[in-house]
Coordinates of C-alpha atoms in Angstrom, one line a residue:
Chain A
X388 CA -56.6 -37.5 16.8
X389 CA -54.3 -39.6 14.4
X390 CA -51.1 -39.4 14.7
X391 CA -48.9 -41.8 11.6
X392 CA -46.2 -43.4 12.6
X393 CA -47.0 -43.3 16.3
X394 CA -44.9 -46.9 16.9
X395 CA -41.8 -45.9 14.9
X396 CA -39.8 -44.6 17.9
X397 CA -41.0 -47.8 19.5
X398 CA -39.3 -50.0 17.0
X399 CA -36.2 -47.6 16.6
X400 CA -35.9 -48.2 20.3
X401 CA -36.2 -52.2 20.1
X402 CA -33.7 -52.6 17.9
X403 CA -31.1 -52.0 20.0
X404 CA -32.6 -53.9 23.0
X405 CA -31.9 -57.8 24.0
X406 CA -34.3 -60.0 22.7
X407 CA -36.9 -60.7 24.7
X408 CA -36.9 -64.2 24.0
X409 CA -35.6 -67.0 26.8
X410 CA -33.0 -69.1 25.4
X411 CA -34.3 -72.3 26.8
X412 CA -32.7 -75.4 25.6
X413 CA -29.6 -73.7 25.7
X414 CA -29.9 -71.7 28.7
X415 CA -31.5 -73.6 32.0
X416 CA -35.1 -72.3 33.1
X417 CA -35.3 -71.8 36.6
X418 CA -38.8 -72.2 37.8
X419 CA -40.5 -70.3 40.4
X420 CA -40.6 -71.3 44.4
X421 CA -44.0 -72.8 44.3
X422 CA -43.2 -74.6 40.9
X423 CA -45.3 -77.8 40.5
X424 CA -43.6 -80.4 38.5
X425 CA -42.7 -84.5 38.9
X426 CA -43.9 -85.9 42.8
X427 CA -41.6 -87.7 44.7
X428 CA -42.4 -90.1 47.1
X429 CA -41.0 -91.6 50.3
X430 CA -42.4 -94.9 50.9
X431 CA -40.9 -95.1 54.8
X432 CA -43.3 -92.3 55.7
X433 CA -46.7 -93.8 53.6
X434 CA -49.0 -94.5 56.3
X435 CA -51.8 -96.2 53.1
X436 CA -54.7 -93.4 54.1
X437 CA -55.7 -93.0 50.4
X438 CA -56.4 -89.2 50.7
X439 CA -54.0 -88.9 47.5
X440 CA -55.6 -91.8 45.8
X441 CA -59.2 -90.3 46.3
X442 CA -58.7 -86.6 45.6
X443 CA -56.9 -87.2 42.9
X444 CA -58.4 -85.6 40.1
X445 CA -56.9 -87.6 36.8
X446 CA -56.4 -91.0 38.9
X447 CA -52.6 -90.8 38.1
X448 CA -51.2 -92.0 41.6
X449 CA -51.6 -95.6 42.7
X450 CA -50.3 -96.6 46.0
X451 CA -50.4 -100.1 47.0
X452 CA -49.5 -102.0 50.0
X453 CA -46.7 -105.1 49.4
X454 CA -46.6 -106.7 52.1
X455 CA -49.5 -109.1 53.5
X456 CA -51.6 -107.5 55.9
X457 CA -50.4 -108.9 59.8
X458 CA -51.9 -107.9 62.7
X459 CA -51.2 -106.0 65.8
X460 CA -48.5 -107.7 68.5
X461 CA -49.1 -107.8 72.2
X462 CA -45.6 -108.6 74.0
X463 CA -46.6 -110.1 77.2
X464 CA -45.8 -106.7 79.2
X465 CA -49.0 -105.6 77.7
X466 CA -47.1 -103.4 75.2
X467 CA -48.5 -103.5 71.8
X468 CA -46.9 -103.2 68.7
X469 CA -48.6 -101.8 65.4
X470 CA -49.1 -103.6 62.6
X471 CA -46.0 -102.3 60.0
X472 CA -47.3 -101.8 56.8
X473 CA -45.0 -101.3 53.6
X474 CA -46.6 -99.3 50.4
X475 CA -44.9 -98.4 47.0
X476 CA -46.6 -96.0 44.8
X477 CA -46.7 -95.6 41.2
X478 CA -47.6 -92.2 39.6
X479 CA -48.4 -92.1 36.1
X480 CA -47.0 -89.1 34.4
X481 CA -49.1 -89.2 31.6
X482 CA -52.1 -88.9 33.3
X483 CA -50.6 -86.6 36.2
X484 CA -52.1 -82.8 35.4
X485 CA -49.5 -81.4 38.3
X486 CA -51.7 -80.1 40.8
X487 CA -50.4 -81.2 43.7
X488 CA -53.2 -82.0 45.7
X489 CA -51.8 -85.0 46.3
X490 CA -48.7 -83.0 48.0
X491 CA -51.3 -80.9 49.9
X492 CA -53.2 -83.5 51.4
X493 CA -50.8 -86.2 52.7
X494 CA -50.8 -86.1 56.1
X495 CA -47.2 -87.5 56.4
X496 CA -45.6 -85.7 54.0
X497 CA -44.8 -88.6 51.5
X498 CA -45.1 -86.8 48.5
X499 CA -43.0 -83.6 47.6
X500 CA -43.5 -81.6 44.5
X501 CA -39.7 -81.1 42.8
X502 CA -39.2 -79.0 39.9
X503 CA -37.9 -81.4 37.6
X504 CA -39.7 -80.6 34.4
X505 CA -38.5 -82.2 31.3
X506 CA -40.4 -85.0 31.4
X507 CA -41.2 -85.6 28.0
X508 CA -40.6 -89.5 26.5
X509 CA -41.0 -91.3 23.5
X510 CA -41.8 -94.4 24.8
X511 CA -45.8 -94.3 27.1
X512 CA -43.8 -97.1 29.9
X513 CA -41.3 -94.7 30.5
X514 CA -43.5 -92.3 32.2
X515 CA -44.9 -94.7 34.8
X516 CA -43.0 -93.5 37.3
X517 CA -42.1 -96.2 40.4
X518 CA -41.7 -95.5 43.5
X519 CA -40.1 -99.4 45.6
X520 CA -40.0 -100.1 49.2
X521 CA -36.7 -100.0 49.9
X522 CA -37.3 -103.9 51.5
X523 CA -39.1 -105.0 48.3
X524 CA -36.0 -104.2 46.2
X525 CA -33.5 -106.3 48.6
X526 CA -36.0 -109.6 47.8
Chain B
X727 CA -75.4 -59.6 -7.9
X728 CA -75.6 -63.3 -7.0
X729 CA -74.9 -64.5 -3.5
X730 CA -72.4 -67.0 -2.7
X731 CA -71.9 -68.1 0.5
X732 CA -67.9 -68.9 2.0
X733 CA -67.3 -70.7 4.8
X734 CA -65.4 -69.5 7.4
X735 CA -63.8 -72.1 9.7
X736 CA -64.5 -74.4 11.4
X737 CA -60.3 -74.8 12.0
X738 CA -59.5 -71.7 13.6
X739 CA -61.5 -68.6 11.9
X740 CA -60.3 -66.2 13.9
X741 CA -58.3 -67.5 17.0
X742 CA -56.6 -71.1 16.6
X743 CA -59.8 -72.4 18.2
X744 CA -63.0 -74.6 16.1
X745 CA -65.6 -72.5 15.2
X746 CA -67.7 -72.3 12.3
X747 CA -69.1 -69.5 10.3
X748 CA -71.1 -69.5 6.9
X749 CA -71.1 -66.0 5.4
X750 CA -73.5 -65.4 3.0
X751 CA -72.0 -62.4 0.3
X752 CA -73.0 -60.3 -2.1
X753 CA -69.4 -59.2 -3.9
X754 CA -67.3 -58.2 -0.6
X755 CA -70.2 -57.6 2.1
X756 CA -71.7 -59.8 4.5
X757 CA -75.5 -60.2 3.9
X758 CA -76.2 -63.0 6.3
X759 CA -74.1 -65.1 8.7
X760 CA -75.0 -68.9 10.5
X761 CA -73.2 -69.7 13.6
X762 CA -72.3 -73.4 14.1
X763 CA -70.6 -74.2 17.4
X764 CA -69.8 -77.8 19.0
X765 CA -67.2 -78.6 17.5
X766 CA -65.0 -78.1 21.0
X767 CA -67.5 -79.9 23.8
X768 CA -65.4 -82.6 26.1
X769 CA -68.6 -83.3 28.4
X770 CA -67.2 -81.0 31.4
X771 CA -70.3 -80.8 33.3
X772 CA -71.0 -84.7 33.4
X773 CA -67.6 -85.6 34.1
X774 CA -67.6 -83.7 37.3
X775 CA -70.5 -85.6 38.2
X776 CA -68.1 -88.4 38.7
X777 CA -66.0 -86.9 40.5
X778 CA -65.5 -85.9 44.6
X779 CA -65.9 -82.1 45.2
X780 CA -61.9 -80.9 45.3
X781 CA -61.6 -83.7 42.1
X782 CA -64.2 -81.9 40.2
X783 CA -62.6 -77.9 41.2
X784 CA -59.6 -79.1 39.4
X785 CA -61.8 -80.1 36.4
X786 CA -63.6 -76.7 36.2
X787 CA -60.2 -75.0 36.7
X788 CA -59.2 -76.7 33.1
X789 CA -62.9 -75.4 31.2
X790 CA -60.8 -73.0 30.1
X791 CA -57.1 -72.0 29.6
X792 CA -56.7 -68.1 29.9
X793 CA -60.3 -67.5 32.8
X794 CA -59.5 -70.4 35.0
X795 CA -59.4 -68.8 38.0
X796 CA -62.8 -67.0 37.1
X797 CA -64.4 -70.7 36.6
X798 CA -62.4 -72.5 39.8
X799 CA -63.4 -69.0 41.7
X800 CA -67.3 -69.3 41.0
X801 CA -67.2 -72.8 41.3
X802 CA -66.1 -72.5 44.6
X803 CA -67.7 -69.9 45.8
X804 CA -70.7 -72.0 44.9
X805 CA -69.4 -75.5 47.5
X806 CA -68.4 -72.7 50.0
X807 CA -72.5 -71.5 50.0
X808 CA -73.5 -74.6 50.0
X809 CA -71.5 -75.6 53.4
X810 CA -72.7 -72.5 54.5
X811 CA -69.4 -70.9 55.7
X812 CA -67.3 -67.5 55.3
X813 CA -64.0 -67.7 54.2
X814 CA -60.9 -65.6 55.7
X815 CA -60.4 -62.1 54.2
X816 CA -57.1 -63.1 53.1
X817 CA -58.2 -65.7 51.1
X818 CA -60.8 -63.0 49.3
X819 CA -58.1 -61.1 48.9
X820 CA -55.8 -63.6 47.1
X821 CA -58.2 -64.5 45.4
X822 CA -58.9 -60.9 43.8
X823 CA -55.2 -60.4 43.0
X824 CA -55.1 -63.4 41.2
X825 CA -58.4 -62.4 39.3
X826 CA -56.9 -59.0 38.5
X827 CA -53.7 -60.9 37.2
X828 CA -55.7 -62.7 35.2
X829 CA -57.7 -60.0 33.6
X830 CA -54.7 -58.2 32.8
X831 CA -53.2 -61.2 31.1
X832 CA -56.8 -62.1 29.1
X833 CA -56.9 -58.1 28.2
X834 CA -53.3 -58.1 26.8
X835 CA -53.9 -61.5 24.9
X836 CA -56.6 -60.1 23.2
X837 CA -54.8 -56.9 22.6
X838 CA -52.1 -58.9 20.8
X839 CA -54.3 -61.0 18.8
X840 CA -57.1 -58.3 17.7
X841 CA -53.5 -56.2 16.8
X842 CA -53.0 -59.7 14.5
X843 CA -56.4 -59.6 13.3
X844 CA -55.6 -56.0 12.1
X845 CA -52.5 -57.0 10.6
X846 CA -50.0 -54.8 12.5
X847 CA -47.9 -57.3 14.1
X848 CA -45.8 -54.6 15.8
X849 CA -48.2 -54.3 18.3
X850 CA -49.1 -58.0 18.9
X851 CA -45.2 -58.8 19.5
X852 CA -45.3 -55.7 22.2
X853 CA -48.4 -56.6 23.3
X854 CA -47.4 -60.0 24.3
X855 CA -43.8 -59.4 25.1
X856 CA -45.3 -57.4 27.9
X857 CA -47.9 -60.0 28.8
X858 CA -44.5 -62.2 30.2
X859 CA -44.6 -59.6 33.3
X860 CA -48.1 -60.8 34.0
X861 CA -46.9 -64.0 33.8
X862 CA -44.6 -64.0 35.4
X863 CA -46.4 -62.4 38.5
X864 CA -48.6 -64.8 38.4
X865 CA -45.7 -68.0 38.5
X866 CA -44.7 -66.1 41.4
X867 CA -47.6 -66.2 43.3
X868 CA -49.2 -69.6 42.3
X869 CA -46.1 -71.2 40.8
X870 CA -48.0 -72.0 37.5
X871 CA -48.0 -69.6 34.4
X872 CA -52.1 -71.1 33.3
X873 CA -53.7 -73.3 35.5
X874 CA -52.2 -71.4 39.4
X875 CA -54.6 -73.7 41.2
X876 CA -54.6 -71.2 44.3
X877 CA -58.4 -72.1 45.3
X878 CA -59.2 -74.8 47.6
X879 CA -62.8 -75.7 48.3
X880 CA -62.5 -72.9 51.7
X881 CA -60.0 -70.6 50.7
X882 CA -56.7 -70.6 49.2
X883 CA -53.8 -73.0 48.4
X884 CA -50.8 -71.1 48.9
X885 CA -49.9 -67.7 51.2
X886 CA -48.5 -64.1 50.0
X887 CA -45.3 -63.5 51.0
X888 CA -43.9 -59.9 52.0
X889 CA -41.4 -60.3 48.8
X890 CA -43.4 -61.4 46.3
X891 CA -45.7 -58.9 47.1
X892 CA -43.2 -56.2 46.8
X893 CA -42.1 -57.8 43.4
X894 CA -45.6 -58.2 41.9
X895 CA -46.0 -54.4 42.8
X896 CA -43.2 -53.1 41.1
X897 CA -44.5 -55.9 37.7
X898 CA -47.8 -54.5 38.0
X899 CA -45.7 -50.3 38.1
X900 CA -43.8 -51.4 34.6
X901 CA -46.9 -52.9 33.6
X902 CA -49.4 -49.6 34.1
X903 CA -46.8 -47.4 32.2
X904 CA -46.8 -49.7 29.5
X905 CA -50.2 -49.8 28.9
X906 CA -50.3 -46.1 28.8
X907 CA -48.3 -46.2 26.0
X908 CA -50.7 -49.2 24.3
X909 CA -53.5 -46.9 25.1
X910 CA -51.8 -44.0 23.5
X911 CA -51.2 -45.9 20.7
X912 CA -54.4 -47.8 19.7
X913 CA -56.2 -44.3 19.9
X914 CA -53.9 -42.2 17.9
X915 CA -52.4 -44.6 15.2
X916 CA -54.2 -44.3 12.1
X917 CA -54.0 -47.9 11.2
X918 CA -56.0 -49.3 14.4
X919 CA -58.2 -46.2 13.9
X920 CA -59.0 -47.3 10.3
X921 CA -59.4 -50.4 10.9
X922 CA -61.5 -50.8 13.8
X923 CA -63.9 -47.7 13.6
X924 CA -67.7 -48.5 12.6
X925 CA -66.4 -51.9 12.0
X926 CA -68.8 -54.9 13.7
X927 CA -71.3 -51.9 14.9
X928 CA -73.6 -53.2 18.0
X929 CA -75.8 -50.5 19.0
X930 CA -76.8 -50.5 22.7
X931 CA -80.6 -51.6 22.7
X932 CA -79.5 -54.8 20.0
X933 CA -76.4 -55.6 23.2
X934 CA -79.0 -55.5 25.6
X935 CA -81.4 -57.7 23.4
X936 CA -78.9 -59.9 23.1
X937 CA -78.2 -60.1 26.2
X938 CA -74.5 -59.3 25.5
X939 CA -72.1 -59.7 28.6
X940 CA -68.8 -57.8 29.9
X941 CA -66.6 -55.4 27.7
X942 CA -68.9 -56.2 24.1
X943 CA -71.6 -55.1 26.3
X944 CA -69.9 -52.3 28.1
X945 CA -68.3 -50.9 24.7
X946 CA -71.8 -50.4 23.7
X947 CA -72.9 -48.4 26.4
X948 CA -74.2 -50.7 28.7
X949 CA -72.9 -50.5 32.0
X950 CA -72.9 -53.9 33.2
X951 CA -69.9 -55.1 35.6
X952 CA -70.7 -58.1 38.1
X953 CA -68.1 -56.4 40.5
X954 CA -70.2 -53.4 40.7
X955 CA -74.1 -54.8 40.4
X956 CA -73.6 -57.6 42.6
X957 CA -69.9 -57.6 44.4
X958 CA -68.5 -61.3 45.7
X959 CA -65.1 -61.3 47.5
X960 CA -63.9 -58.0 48.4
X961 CA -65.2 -55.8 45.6
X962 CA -67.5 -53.7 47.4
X963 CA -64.4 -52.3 49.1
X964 CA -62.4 -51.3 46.6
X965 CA -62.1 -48.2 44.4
X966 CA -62.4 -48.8 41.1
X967 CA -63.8 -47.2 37.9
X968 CA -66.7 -49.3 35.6
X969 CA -65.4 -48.4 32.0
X970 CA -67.9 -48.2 29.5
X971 CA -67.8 -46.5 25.7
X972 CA -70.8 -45.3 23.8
X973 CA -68.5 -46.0 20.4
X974 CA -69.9 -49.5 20.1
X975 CA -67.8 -50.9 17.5
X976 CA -64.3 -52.4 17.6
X977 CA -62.7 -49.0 18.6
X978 CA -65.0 -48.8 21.6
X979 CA -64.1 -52.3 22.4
X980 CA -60.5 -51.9 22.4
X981 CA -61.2 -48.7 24.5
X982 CA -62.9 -50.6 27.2
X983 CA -60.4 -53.4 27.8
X984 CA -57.3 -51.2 27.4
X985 CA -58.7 -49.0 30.0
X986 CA -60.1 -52.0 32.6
X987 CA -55.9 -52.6 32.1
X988 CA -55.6 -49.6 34.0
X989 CA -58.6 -50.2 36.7
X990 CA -57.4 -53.6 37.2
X991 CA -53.8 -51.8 38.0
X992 CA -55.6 -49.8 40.6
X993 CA -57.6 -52.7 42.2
X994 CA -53.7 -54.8 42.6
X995 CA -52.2 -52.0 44.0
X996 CA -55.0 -51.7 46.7
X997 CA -55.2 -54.6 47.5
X998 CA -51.1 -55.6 47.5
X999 CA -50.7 -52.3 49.4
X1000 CA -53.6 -53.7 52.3
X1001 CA -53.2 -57.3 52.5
X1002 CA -55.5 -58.3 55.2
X1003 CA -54.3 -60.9 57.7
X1004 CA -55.3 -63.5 58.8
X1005 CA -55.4 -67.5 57.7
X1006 CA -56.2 -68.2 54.2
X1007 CA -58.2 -71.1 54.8
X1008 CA -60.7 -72.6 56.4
X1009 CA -61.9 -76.5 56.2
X1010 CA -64.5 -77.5 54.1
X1011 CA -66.8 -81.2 54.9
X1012 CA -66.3 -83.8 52.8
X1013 CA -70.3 -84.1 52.2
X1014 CA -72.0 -80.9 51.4
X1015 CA -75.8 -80.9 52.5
X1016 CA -78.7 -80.9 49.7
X1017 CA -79.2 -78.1 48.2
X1018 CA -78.5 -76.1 45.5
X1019 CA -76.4 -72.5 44.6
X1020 CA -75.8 -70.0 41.8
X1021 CA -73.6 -67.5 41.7
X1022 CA -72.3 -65.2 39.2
X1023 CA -68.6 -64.1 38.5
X1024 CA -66.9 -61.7 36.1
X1025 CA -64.3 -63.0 33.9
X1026 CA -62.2 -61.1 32.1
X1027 CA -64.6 -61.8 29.0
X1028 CA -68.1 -61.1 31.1
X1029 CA -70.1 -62.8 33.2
X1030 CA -69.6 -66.5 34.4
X1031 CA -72.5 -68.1 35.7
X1032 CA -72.0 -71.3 37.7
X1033 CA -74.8 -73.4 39.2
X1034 CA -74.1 -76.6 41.7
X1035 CA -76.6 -79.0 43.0
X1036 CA -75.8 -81.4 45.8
X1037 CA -77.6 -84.0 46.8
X1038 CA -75.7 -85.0 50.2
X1039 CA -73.4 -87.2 48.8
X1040 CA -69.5 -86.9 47.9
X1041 CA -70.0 -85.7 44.3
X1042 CA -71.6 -82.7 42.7
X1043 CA -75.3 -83.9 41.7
X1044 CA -75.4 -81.8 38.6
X1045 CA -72.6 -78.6 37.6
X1046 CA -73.6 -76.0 35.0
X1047 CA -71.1 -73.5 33.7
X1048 CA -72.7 -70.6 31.6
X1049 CA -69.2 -69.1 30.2
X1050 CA -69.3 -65.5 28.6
X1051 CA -68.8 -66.6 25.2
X1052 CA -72.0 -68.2 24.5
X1053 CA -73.6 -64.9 25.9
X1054 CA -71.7 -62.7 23.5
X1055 CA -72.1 -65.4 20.2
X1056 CA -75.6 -63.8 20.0
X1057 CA -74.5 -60.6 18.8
X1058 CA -71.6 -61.9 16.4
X1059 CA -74.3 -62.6 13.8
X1060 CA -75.5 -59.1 13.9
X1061 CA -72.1 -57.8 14.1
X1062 CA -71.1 -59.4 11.0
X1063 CA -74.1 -58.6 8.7
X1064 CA -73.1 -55.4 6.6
X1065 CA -69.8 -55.8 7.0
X1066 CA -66.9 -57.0 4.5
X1067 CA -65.0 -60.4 4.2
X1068 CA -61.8 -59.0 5.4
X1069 CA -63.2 -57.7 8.7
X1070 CA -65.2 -60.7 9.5
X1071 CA -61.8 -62.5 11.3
X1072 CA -61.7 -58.8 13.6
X1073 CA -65.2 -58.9 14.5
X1074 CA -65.1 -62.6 15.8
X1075 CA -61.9 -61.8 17.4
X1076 CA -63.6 -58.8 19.1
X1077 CA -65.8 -60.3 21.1
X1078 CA -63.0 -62.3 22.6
X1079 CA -64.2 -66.0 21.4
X1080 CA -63.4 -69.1 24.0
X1081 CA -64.5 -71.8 22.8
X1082 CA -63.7 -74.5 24.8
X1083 CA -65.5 -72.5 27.3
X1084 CA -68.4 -72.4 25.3
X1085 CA -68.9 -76.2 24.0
X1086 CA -71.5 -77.6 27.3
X1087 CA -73.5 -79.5 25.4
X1088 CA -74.0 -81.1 22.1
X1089 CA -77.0 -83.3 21.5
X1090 CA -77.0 -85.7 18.5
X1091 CA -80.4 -87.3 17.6
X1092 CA -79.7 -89.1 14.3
X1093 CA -83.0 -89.7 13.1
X1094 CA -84.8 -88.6 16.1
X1095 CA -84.2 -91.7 18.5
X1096 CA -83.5 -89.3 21.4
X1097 CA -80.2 -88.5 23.7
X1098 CA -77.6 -90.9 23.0
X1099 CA -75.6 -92.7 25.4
X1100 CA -71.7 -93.1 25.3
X1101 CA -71.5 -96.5 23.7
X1102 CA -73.9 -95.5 21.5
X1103 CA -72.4 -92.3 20.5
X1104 CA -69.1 -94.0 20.3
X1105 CA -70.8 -96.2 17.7
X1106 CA -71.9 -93.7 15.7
X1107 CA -68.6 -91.9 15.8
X1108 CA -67.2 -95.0 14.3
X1109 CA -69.4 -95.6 11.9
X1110 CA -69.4 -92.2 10.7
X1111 CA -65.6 -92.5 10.1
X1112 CA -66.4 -95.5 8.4
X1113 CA -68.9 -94.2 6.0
X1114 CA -65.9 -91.6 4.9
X1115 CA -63.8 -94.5 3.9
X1116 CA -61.2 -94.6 7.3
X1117 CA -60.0 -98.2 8.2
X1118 CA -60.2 -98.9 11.6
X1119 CA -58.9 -102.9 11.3
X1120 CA -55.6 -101.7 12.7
X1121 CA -57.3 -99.3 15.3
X1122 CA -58.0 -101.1 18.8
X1123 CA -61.6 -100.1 19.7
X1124 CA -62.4 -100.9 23.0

C-alpha cells in the first residue's frame, strides 16, 4: 500500500542530528586493532629465510644481505660459532598492497605492521622505504 | 517512426564502472539492446599462473572490490580440496560472518545506488550512512574496510575476540532495525513503487533460460541459493530463510535483497552467539598434488564459480573465476527491450553489474592471425593510439 511522504519524518529527524560525516584532516582517524598499514622492519632479528620475499604477492619487499658471506668458526674447544649474517630491507610502498603476509610469515618477527597511514608522496623515490643495518650506517 | 540508436556507456552507464550499451529506440522505448563488455579485463586468471598459491589468494581477493571474500573464500576452499584436508570449525565459522558482513554491505551498496538510479537521493545518503556500521564491523574483525584478507590457504588469518564479538552484535542489532525501516520504506513510498514496478520485467522461465544467478534469479521466482542447494562451510547448520519474489521486476528485486538483509542478520547472530572453538587454522603444503577442483560459492550478487588445476608444482596450473555478473548480463538484454530510455540506467543497476569481476577474457584477432601474445598485443595497443593521432616520442616504451 503507498503511503506519500513516508521519509519526511526521516529527514525532519536528521536535521537536527550530527553529521555523519568524519572530520578527517582535521580530526585524527584512529584505525582499528588489526589495522594494516606501513611494515617496519628490524634488521638485528632478519635471519635472510626469504619467506617474505617469496610470498609476497606484489614483489614490494626486497631484503638483501650486506655483508659478504663468511663461514662458520670452530674455536679450538670445539665450540662453533655461526656464521653472522647482516640484512637490510627495502619495501617499496608503491607496490606494497598491505596485506601483511609478509608480517604473518616471518618467523622471527622482523616485520611489524604499524598504523601509520598517510603515506601518500609526490615524489615515486620517496616511497622506497629503507630499512639500514645499524653497522652499515656507522661505515 | 524511425529508429535511432544511442549509446549508452561505455564510461560508467549505470555504476561508475566501463560498460557498454547500444540501445536501439523508437521515440522513448527500447526496441533492441547490444551488450559490449571488455572494456575492464586485467588478465586475472594468467597472472595467477605466475604466482605461488598464498601469492595468487591475495590476487583473487582483489578480482573484485565489494565480493572479495566470496572470490578469496572459493578460491580457497578450492587449494584446501585439493590438499585434501578439513579445516577447523572456527575458521568456517569466521569465515561465514565475514561472508554475511559482506552481503550486508553489497545489499546496502546496491540499495543506495539503485535509490540513485531512481533519483531519490534521500535514501541513497541513508542507505549508505548506515552501510558505515557494516564497515565498520568488518575493520573490527579483519582490520581492513575492502580487502579484510581473513583467509589463509587452511583457515583464517586473524581470531574473534570475546569484545569484538559483543560489539559486532550490537552493529549488526542497530543494523536489523534499520533495515526494517528501509524495508518499510521501499514498499510503501510511492516514488520507489512507481518507479520500479513492471520496470526491467524477467519472467521466470526467460531467468531460468538464461541461466540467471542469485537475487535477479530469485526475484523472479526461482529458488536458487548455493547455501541451501549445495551448503559449503557451516550452512547446513544454520537457520535461515531462502527469499524469493514471484514479482520479477525491479520491485521484486529490491524485495529480495532488502529481505536477505534481514536473513543475513539472523545467520550473524547464530553464528556470533555459538562461536565454535577451537584453532582457526591448520597448515597447508607448499606443493599441492595434481589434480583439479570446482567449487561453487554464493556471493552477495549469485553464484561464484571457481575452478583450480594443479599440476604438482608451486603455482596454480590454470585458475578460472565465473563471477555472477556474466551470469546475470544474459538477461539485461531482455530486460531492457520494451522498456524506456530513462529506466535503462535502473535496469542495468538492478542486476547489480561488477564489472571488473566480469572482464576474464578478451581475445583480439585483428585480421584473423589468432591469440595474441603480450608484446604483440602491446604493439597493437601502440599502434592503435598511433593511428588516432597520440605522440608517443616523449612516452618511454619499454
Amino acid at each position: 500500500m503507498a503511503k506519500p511522504l513516508k521519509a519526511f519524518g526521516e529527514v525532519l529527524k536528521n536535521l537536527f542530528k550530527k553529521p555523519a560525516t568524519s572530520q578527517y584532516p582535521v580530526k585524527k582517524h584512529t584505525p582499528a586493532q588489526h589495522y594494516r598499514a606501513r611494515i617496519k622492519f628490524t634488521p638485528e632479528e632478519c635471519i635472510g629465510c626469504g619467506i617474505c620475499m617469496r610470498n609476497c604477492p606484489a614483489a614490494a619487499i626486497k631484503i638483501t644481505q650486506i655483508n659478504p658471506q663468511d663461514k662458520p668458526q670452530t674455536l679450538p674447544d670445539g665450540k662453533v660459532i655461526p656464521a653472522k649474517r647482516k640484512f637490510k630491507c627495502v619495501i617499496d610502498l608503491s607496490k606494497c598492497i598491505y596485506c601483511a603476509q609478509c608480517v604473518e610469515g616471518c618467523p622471527k618477527k622482523a616485520l611489524k605492521s604499524t598504523d601509520e597511514f598517510e603515506l601518500a608522496a609526490f615524489d615515486k623515490n620517496k616511497l622506497q622505504d629503507e630499512f639500514k643495518h645499524p653497522d652499515e650506517t656507522q661505515k | 517512426m524511425p529508429k535511432i540508436t544511442v549509446p549508452l556507456g561505455p564510461q560508467h552507464p549505470a555504476l561508475k564502472e566501463p560498460g557498454s550499451f547500444l540501445l536501439c529506440l523508437e521515440g522513448e522505448q527500447i526496441v533492441d539492446a547490444t551488450l559490449r563488455l571488455g572494456y575492464n579485463h586485467r588478465g586475472v586468471e594468467k597472472a595467477a599462473e605466475s604466482r605461488n598459491y598464498i601469492q595468487a589468494m591475495y590476487l583473487i581477493e582483489r578480482v573484485c572490490g565489494i565480493c572479495s571474500h566470496a572470490h578469496a573464500t572459493a578460491y580457497v576452499t578450492n587449494v584446501e580440496e585439493l590438499a585434501g584436508v578439513d579445516i577447523p570449525k572456527r575458521a568456517k565459522a569466521i569465515r561465514v560472518i565475514i561472508g554475511e558482513l559482506e552481503r550486508l554491505h553489497s545489499h546496502l551498496l546496491w540499495l543506495g545506488v539503485a535509490a540513485h538510479e531512481i533519483g531519490f537521493d534521500t535514501l541513497f545518503m541513508y542507505s549508505w550512512r548506515d552501510r558505515e556500521m557494516v564497515m565498520d564491523a568488518l575493520e573490527t574483525i579483519s582490520g581492513n574496510r575492502v580487502h579484510y584478507s581473513m583467509n589463509t590457504l587452511g583457515g583464517v588469518r586473524r581470531d574473534i575476540t570475546a569484545e569484538q564479538v559483543k560489539s559486532v552484535l550490537s552493529k549488526v542489532e542497530a543494523l536489523e532495525r534499520r533495515i526494517k525501516y528501509y524495508i518499510e520504506l521501499a514498499t510503501e513510498e510511492p516514488t520507489v513503487i512507481a518507479r520500479t514496478k513492471g520496470v526491467g520485467v524477467l519472467p521466470k522461465d526467460e531467468a531460468i533460460k538464461r541461466c540467471a544467478a542469485g537475487p535477479l534469479a530469485r526475484a523472479s521466482g526461482v529458488a536458487r541459493d548455493t547455501r541451501k542447494d549445495d551448503p559449503y562451510l557451516i550452512y547446513n547448520e544454520l537457520d535461515f530463510k531462502l527469499i524469493t519474489s514471484d514479482a520479477c521486476d525491479v520491485f521484486g528485486r529490491l524485495y529480495v535483497r532488502a529481505f536477505e538483509m534481514l536473513e543475513s542478520c539472523k545467520i550473524l547472530k547464530q553464528v556470533l552467539n555459538w562461536l565454535p572453538e577451537g584453532a582457526i587454522s591448520i597448515k597447508i603444503p607448499v606443493k599441492l598434488p595434481p589434480g583439479q577442483a570446482v567449487n561453487r560459492y554464493e556471493a552477495p550478487r549469485g553464484e561464484d564459480v571457481h575452478y583450480l588445476k594443479s599440476d604438482g608444482g608451486l603455482n596454480p596450473a590454470r585458475v578460472k573465476v565465473r563471477a555472477p555478473t556474466l551470469a546475470n548480463f544474459a538477461s539485461v538484454d531482455y530486460m531492457l527491450k520494451g522498456d524506456q530510455l530513462a529506466d535503462a540506467p535502473l535496469i542495468i543497476a538492478a542486476i547489480d553489474p561488477c564489472i571488473s569481476c566480469t572482464d576474464r577474457a578478451t581475445i583480439i584477432t585483428p585480421s584473423g592471425t589468432g591469440i595474441m601474445i603480450w608484446q604483440d598485443m602491446r604493439a597493437h595497443g601502440i599502434e592503435f593510439y598511433k593511428r588516432k593521432g597520440i605522440d608517443f616520442s616523449k612516452v618511454k616504451v619499454m
